[in-house]
Amino acid sequence: MQSATVENPLRAGLDAERMPPPCAVVIFGASGDLTRRKLMPALYNLALEGLLPAGFTVVGFARRAMAPSEFRAQIRDAINQFSRRRPVDPGTWEAFEQGITYVQGTFQDVADYARLDQELRRIDRERGTRGNRIFYLATPPTQYETIIDNLGRAGLNVPAEPGSWTRLIIEKPFGRDYQSAVALNDHLLRIFAEEQIFRIDHYLGKETVQNVLAFRFANGIFEPIWNRNYIDHVQITVAESLGLEGRGDYYDQAGALRDMVQNHMLQLLCVTAMEPPIAFEADAVRDEKVKVLRAIRQIDPKRVNEMTVRGQYGPGWVGGQPVPGYREEPNVAPNSVTETYVALKLFIDNWRWAGVPFYLRTGKRMPRRVTEIAIQFKHVPHPLFRGPAAASMEPNVLAIRIQPDEGISLKIAAKVPGPLIRLRSVNMGFLYGTSFMVESPDAYERLLLDCMLGDSTLFTRRDETEAAWRPITAILKGWAEAPPPRFPNYEAGTWGPREADEFIARDGRAWRQP
Amino acid sequence: MGEVDITRDVHGFPGPNVDVEAIERELANLWKAPELGSLTQAEVVPVRTSVLNLVVVASGHAGAARIARTVSWLSVHHPSRLIVFVPDWSATDPTRDLDAQVSTHCSAAPEAHVAPCFERVIITVPPGALDLIVSVIPSLVLPDLPTFLWWPEPPPLGEPNLVRLARAVDRLVVDSRGFTRAAASLVRLHELCRQLGDDCALSDLNWACLAPWRALTAQAFDVAEHRWVLDAVTRLTVQYGYTRGAADSPAQALLFVGWVTSRLGWEVVAAERANRGPWRVTARRPDGAHVAIELHRIPAPPAFNGALLSGVLQARDGRRSGEFRAERVDDLETIRVTVGIDGVPPVSYAMRSRGADDGSLLMQELRSVDRDGVYEEALTAARRCVAALGKDERARL
Ligand SMILES: NC(=O)c1ccc[n+]([C@@H]2O[C@H](COP(=O)([O-])OP(=O)(O)OC[C@H]3O[C@@H](n4cnc5c(N)ncnc54)[C@H](OP(=O)(O)O)[C@@H]3O)[C@@H](O)[C@H]2O)c1
């Protein structure tokens, strides 16, 4: 692995124990939404913390004509609007903007890549970036293959100098189904090597997701009970209160299963279910995740309705405001059958999890935004307390809250004070916000820095993306063959369609109220 | 967003003694205060943070004001319990029974359903009553949390009660920027550090001030082609600010020299300082060659008295030579680094670095309870620069 820091004796004890070597990041789609909302604010926050190497440079690449100064002004506005720390600190900005430049071009024209190459060589000379570069594909997915091909044609896919590196970051969605993901991987791997490719799933960059691993593997008391002997089932919820936020074009083609489940939710499933890796290293961690994904029981497309529920929201109220239904959103077909809600039941066929259902649900326009993993334990084997004493007693639940109010709580039974034995469930909790004095960095900060350092632990590997598409593709197939659903079937501002409640109730269980 | 602040006076024993039980009682009562109801109405649950205990000992009124400023800043980062000892002669009045003031502050971020709360206890004690403070701390800190002791003004180094007090906490944070006889005090600080050993970690806000300098310096040598310079340094020159009429304050510059010396494995072999002239130190590199180190003080505005203003490393290895230079430029609020090394393109970068405020420096030092080995080694090397002076020269410091 590339790390410039090993032999630098002056690094000992510094906050930035790992400092990437000087490099340039080329953002394809630099005038787009992702760049403004996430990428540039993340890079700026890294600069603010002194985590970027000297000479660090950003090259924006997009279609519209713009002078570099105009691009810089746009970025400054974006940081003022979206950075977790704002407004822009003039001192940091002054140094940071010296490393921002812009190349106007179209993805289709190979001559534009030759100009980009020249610009990168100039930067190597003038800013000491030594041929180290990252290409970030912040573009519509339809453009990925064109850009990759042209990078290859222009010779930008191979290191520019001996000892330097070239890396590629690719955004979600990665394919539309198993076949297209394999095809995209094949295409990518004709031009780049797997070690060069960093497939982003920003959920993995979240502190709280990484904390699931710390929680499981740095505490001795949970692992012994983390299995089918003690756990009844697992619920993973990703609820959004937002609707489409102007991304109707994309969403109507994708739907909740592709947009949320295939990537983020299966990653949450992996960190919950995986075996302890032999080391916290890229391949060791990813090997274990792939094993979980491979162990997911294939869903028979003919029985898809037994294992899944889809929903689409109609008009309703969210947060005290009336909101339109999905089909009324801009750029959505008026008879669209795209799902905005999905609930599914998965089984992981391995020794640890045999017979334990994992219920996943995600939806747009839910009553509130919340992401959590809830581990529901079994009832006590012998009920000592019965009757009214135990009327409101529930099995233990360990809830890992990813957002908001990040933290972990354990529901336990306790005696209500008084002369009688009456039991009630109470929560024992740990909250991030009340336990540390520092703010968590944004996921993109962590991931961009890791990529510069060449650490791919928090990125998805080829086999991982493909393994994640398999069960999803079976569901898509089943849905395509089933009669079209009667949409809309839930009101905006509710927890999803009634069928979803019936779905889990059939197993004698209920959704948590997160 | 929900926010509440509740404050109560604690009346305890008359005279200088402190009624810890009364304070504890009042602290417990805060959690039953009706004012918290305004949060619950907004469906926000007040939750006590579990981060750390911070004990602050002020020595005078000026100190108390400075602490108040920092503490209100800290409240955003909510330590769990803050215990401030304020010296006041009125505490010795035999009829006075006002021992302390306790308060809790809760605030919830937009969208959040919990409001982290922290508690503050302000205790007035007779000046110099270290033994009283030592006896109160253990009963007032929250259990199972690390305890930090911040001493914003020069602590009574050499006083045995200071060691006892430090042993009651996990980390002692001092600020050698304010030391009057800075060089001599560094020697005593080193002695304190040695005495404390693993009982209490020591840290210094003056050291925290060097964080940007250390990061910027280290950054230059991440580049593989620059690395040889570190093994071939022949000269290290540093400058620190001096304001006419203020105390000479070379502690920060000495810590920087100590840092470079200890990181690069040099050994201080000799030192001399003519009256108010530059400080000259000779060190030996691991390969046996000598390094000439000089500390110069140069005029600077009051905000930069004692602040490091530049550090220059010069190196030669056979026919190659190289220079690393970090310096405060323009309005002194920017640190600029330039690296010029034979055969390698020159590199230059800069970082805006205002003199950091107490709050953010303190935050840095509250992040870890462990001993800071890099600091301790820098302090040891800095002490050597002082100890290697002649007796007369030391007496003049
Ligand atoms: N937005 C988000 O919050 C978000 C979140 C997660 C993942 N993503 C993913 O990130 C990627 C980018 O999304 P986005 O929302 O940022 O997209 P976007 O706002 O539509 O931006 C597209 C960018 O690509 C450029 N572009 C398009 N066609 C081009 C061409 N032929 N030649 C040159 N430039 C061209 C556009 O430049 P001009 O404007 O100059 O034409 C623009 O800079 C997508 O894969 C998306 O799924 C986005």
Coordinates of N, CA, C and O in Angstrom, one line a residue, chain B residues 104-198:
Chain B
T104 N -26.7 23.8 35.4 CA -26.6 22.9 34.3 C -27.1 23.6 33.0 O -27.9 24.5 33.1
H105 N -26.5 23.2 32.0 CA -26.8 23.8 30.7 C -27.1 22.7 29.7 O -26.3 21.8 29.5
C106 N -28.3 22.7 29.1 CA -28.7 21.7 28.1 C -29.0 22.4 26.8 O -29.7 23.4 26.8
S107 N -28.5 21.9 25.7 CA -29.0 22.4 24.4 C -29.1 21.3 23.4 O -28.2 20.5 23.3
A108 N -30.1 21.4 22.6 CA -30.3 20.4 21.5 C -30.1 21.0 20.2 O -30.6 22.1 19.9
A109 N -29.5 20.3 19.3 CA -29.3 20.7 17.9 C -30.7 20.6 17.2 O -31.5 19.8 17.6
P110 N -30.9 21.4 16.1 CA -32.1 21.3 15.4 C -32.3 19.8 15.0 O -31.3 19.2 14.7
E111 N -33.5 19.3 15.0 CA -33.8 18.0 14.5 C -33.5 16.9 15.6 O -34.1 15.8 15.5
A112 N -32.6 17.2 16.6 CA -32.3 16.2 17.5 C -33.3 16.0 18.6 O -34.1 16.9 18.8
H113 N -33.4 14.8 19.1 CA -34.4 14.5 20.2 C -33.8 14.4 21.5 O -34.4 14.1 22.5
V114 N -32.5 14.6 21.6 CA -31.8 14.7 22.9 C -31.1 16.0 23.1 O -30.5 16.5 22.1
A115 N -31.1 16.5 24.3 CA -30.3 17.7 24.6 C -29.2 17.3 25.5 O -29.4 17.0 26.7
P116 N -28.0 17.3 25.0 CA -26.8 17.0 25.9 C -26.7 18.1 27.0 O -26.9 19.3 26.7
C117 N -26.5 17.7 28.2 CA -26.4 18.6 29.3 C -25.1 18.5 30.0 O -24.6 17.4 30.2
F118 N -24.5 19.6 30.4 CA -23.3 19.5 31.3 C -23.5 20.3 32.5 O -24.3 21.3 32.5
E119 N -22.8 20.0 33.6 CA -23.0 20.7 34.9 C -21.7 21.5 35.2 O -20.6 21.1 34.8
R120 N -22.0 22.6 35.9 CA -20.9 23.5 36.2 C -20.9 23.7 37.7 O -22.0 24.0 38.2
V121 N -19.8 23.6 38.4 CA -19.8 23.9 39.8 C -18.7 25.0 40.0 O -17.6 24.8 39.6
I122 N -19.1 26.1 40.6 CA -18.1 27.1 40.8 C -17.9 27.3 42.3 O -18.9 27.6 43.0
I123 N -16.7 27.0 42.8 CA -16.5 27.0 44.2 C -15.5 28.1 44.6 O -14.4 28.2 44.0
T124 N -15.8 29.0 45.5 CA -14.9 30.0 46.0 C -14.1 29.4 47.1 O -14.6 28.9 48.1
V125 N -12.8 29.6 47.0 CA -11.9 29.0 48.1 C -10.9 30.1 48.4 O -10.6 31.0 47.6
P126 N -10.3 30.1 49.6 CA -9.3 31.1 50.0 C -8.1 30.9 49.1 O -7.8 29.8 48.7
P127 N -7.4 32.0 48.7 CA -6.3 31.9 47.8 C -5.2 30.9 48.4 O -5.0 30.9 49.6
G128 N -4.7 30.1 47.5 CA -3.6 29.2 47.9 C -4.0 28.0 48.7 O -3.2 27.2 49.1
A129 N -5.4 27.8 48.8 CA -5.8 26.6 49.6 C -5.8 25.3 48.8 O -6.8 24.7 48.6
L130 N -4.6 24.9 48.4 CA -4.4 23.7 47.6 C -4.9 22.5 48.3 O -5.5 21.6 47.7
D131 N -4.6 22.4 49.6 CA -5.0 21.2 50.3 C -6.6 21.1 50.4 O -7.1 19.9 50.2
L132 N -7.2 22.2 50.5 CA -8.7 22.2 50.4 C -9.2 21.6 49.1 O -10.0 20.7 49.0
I133 N -8.6 22.1 48.0 CA -8.9 21.7 46.7 C -8.7 20.2 46.5 O -9.5 19.5 46.0
V134 N -7.5 19.8 47.0 CA -7.2 18.3 46.8 C -8.3 17.5 47.5 O -8.6 16.4 47.0
S135 N -8.8 18.0 48.6 CA -9.7 17.1 49.3 C -11.1 17.1 48.7 O -11.9 16.2 48.9
V136 N -11.4 18.2 48.0 CA -12.8 18.3 47.4 C -12.9 17.5 46.1 O -13.9 16.9 45.8
I137 N -11.9 17.6 45.3 CA -12.0 17.0 43.9 C -12.5 15.6 43.9 O -13.5 15.3 43.2
P138 N -11.9 14.6 44.6 CA -12.4 13.3 44.5 C -13.9 13.1 44.7 O -14.5 12.2 44.1
S139 N -14.5 13.9 45.6 CA -15.9 13.6 45.9 C -16.8 14.3 44.9 O -18.0 14.0 44.8
L140 N -16.3 15.2 44.1 CA -17.1 15.9 43.2 C -17.1 15.5 41.7 O -17.9 15.8 40.9
V141 N -16.0 14.7 41.4 CA -16.0 14.3 40.0 C -16.9 13.1 39.7 O -17.2 12.3 40.6
L142 N -17.4 13.1 38.5 CA -18.3 12.0 38.1 C -17.4 10.7 38.0 O -16.3 10.8 37.4
P143 N -17.9 9.6 38.5 CA -17.1 8.4 38.4 C -16.9 7.9 36.9 O -17.8 8.2 36.1
D144 N -15.9 7.1 36.7 CA -15.7 6.4 35.4 C -15.5 7.3 34.3 O -15.6 6.9 33.1
L145 N -15.2 8.6 34.5 CA -14.9 9.5 33.4 C -13.5 10.0 33.7 O -13.1 10.2 34.9
P146 N -12.7 10.3 32.7 CA -11.4 10.9 32.9 C -11.5 12.3 33.5 O -12.5 13.0 33.2
T147 N -10.6 12.7 34.3 CA -10.6 14.0 34.9 C -9.4 14.8 34.5 O -8.2 14.3 34.6
F148 N -9.6 16.0 34.0 CA -8.5 16.9 33.6 C -8.5 18.0 34.5 O -9.5 18.5 35.0
L149 N -7.3 18.5 34.7 CA -7.1 19.7 35.6 C -6.4 20.7 34.7 O -5.3 20.5 34.2
W150 N -7.1 21.9 34.5 CA -6.5 23.0 33.7 C -6.1 24.0 34.7 O -6.9 24.5 35.5
W151 N -4.8 24.4 34.5 CA -4.3 25.5 35.4 C -3.8 26.6 34.5 O -2.7 26.6 33.9
P152 N -4.7 27.6 34.2 CA -4.5 28.6 33.2 C -3.3 29.5 33.5 O -2.6 29.9 32.6
E153 N -3.1 29.8 34.8 CA -1.9 30.7 35.1 C -0.8 29.9 35.6 O -0.9 28.7 35.8
P154 N 0.4 30.5 35.8 CA 1.5 29.7 36.2 C 1.2 28.9 37.5 O 0.8 29.5 38.5
P155 N 1.3 27.6 37.5 CA 1.0 26.8 38.7 C 2.2 26.9 39.7 O 3.3 27.3 39.3
P156 N 2.0 26.6 41.0 CA 3.1 26.7 41.9 C 4.0 25.5 41.8 O 3.9 24.5 42.6
L157 N 4.8 25.5 40.7 CA 5.7 24.4 40.5 C 6.7 24.2 41.7 O 7.2 25.2 42.2
G158 N 6.9 23.0 42.1 CA 7.8 22.8 43.2 C 7.0 22.7 44.5 O 7.5 22.2 45.5
E159 N 5.7 23.1 44.5 CA 4.9 22.9 45.7 C 4.4 21.5 45.8 O 3.8 21.0 44.9
P160 N 4.7 20.8 47.0 CA 4.3 19.4 47.0 C 2.8 19.1 46.8 O 2.4 18.1 46.3
N161 N 2.0 20.1 47.3 CA 0.5 19.9 47.1 C 0.1 19.8 45.6 O -0.9 19.3 45.3
L162 N 0.9 20.5 44.7 CA 0.6 20.4 43.3 C 0.7 19.0 42.8 O -0.1 18.5 42.0
V163 N 1.7 18.3 43.3 CA 1.9 16.9 42.9 C 0.7 16.1 43.4 O 0.2 15.3 42.7
R164 N 0.3 16.3 44.6 CA -0.8 15.6 45.2 C -2.1 15.8 44.4 O -2.8 14.9 44.0
L165 N -2.3 17.1 44.0 CA -3.4 17.5 43.3 C -3.4 16.8 41.9 O -4.4 16.3 41.4
A166 N -2.2 16.9 41.3 CA -2.1 16.2 39.9 C -2.4 14.7 40.0 O -3.0 14.2 39.1
R167 N -2.0 14.1 41.1 CA -2.2 12.7 41.2 C -3.7 12.3 41.3 O -4.1 11.2 41.1
A168 N -4.5 13.4 41.7 CA -5.9 13.1 41.8 C -6.6 13.2 40.5 O -7.8 12.9 40.4
V169 N -5.9 13.6 39.4 CA -6.5 13.7 38.1 C -5.8 12.9 37.1 O -4.7 12.3 37.4
D170 N -6.3 12.8 35.9 CA -5.6 12.0 34.9 C -4.7 12.8 34.0 O -3.7 12.3 33.6
R171 N -5.0 14.1 33.9 CA -4.1 14.9 33.0 C -4.1 16.3 33.6 O -5.1 16.9 33.8
L172 N -2.9 16.8 33.7 CA -2.7 18.2 34.1 C -2.4 19.1 32.9 O -1.4 18.7 32.2
V173 N -3.1 20.1 32.7 CA -2.8 21.0 31.5 C -2.3 22.4 32.0 O -3.1 23.1 32.7
V174 N -1.1 22.7 31.7 CA -0.6 24.0 32.1 C -0.4 24.9 30.9 O -0.8 24.4 29.8
D175 N 0.1 26.1 31.1 CA 0.3 27.0 29.9 C 1.6 27.7 30.1 O 1.6 28.7 30.8
S176 N 2.6 27.2 29.5 CA 4.0 27.8 29.8 C 4.1 29.1 29.1 O 5.1 29.8 29.3
R177 N 3.1 29.5 28.3 CA 3.2 30.9 27.7 C 3.2 31.9 28.8 O 3.7 33.0 28.6
G178 N 2.6 31.7 29.9 CA 2.5 32.7 30.9 C 3.6 32.6 32.0 O 3.6 33.4 32.9
F179 N 4.5 31.7 31.8 CA 5.5 31.5 32.8 C 6.4 32.7 32.8 O 6.9 33.2 31.8
T180 N 6.7 33.3 34.0 CA 7.6 34.5 34.0 C 9.0 34.2 33.8 O 9.6 34.7 32.9
R181 N 9.6 33.2 34.5 CA 11.0 32.9 34.2 C 10.9 31.6 33.4 O 11.1 30.5 33.9
A182 N 10.6 31.8 32.1 CA 10.1 30.7 31.3 C 11.2 29.5 31.2 O 10.8 28.4 31.5
A183 N 12.4 29.9 31.0 CA 13.4 28.8 30.8 C 13.6 28.0 32.1 O 13.6 26.8 32.1
A184 N 13.7 28.7 33.2 CA 13.9 28.1 34.4 C 12.7 27.3 34.8 O 12.8 26.1 35.3
S185 N 11.5 27.8 34.5 CA 10.3 27.1 34.8 C 10.1 25.8 34.0 O 9.6 24.8 34.5
L186 N 10.6 25.8 32.8 CA 10.5 24.6 32.0 C 11.3 23.5 32.6 O 10.9 22.3 32.6
V187 N 12.4 23.8 33.3 CA 13.2 22.8 34.0 C 12.4 22.2 35.1 O 12.3 21.0 35.3
R188 N 11.7 23.1 35.8 CA 10.9 22.6 36.9 C 9.6 21.9 36.4 O 9.2 20.9 37.1
L189 N 9.1 22.3 35.3 CA 8.0 21.5 34.7 C 8.5 20.1 34.4 O 7.7 19.1 34.6
H190 N 9.6 20.1 33.8 CA 10.2 18.7 33.5 C 10.3 17.9 34.7 O 10.0 16.7 34.7
E191 N 10.8 18.5 35.8 CA 10.9 17.8 37.1 C 9.5 17.3 37.5 O 9.4 16.1 38.0
L192 N 8.5 18.1 37.4 CA 7.2 17.7 37.8 C 6.7 16.5 36.9 O 6.2 15.5 37.5
C193 N 7.0 16.6 35.7 CA 6.6 15.5 34.8 C 7.3 14.2 35.2 O 6.7 13.1 35.2
R194 N 8.5 14.3 35.5 CA 9.3 13.1 35.9 C 8.7 12.5 37.2 O 8.5 11.3 37.3
Q195 N 8.3 13.5 38.2 CA 7.8 13.0 39.4 C 6.4 12.3 39.2 O 6.1 11.3 39.9
L196 N 5.6 12.8 38.3 CA 4.3 12.3 38.1 C 4.3 10.9 37.4 O 3.5 10.1 37.7
G197 N 5.3 10.8 36.5 CA 5.4 9.5 35.8 C 4.1 9.1 35.2 O 3.4 9.9 34.6
D198 N 3.6 7.9 35.5 CA 2.4 7.4 35.0 C 1.2 7.8 35.8 O 0.0 7.4 35.5

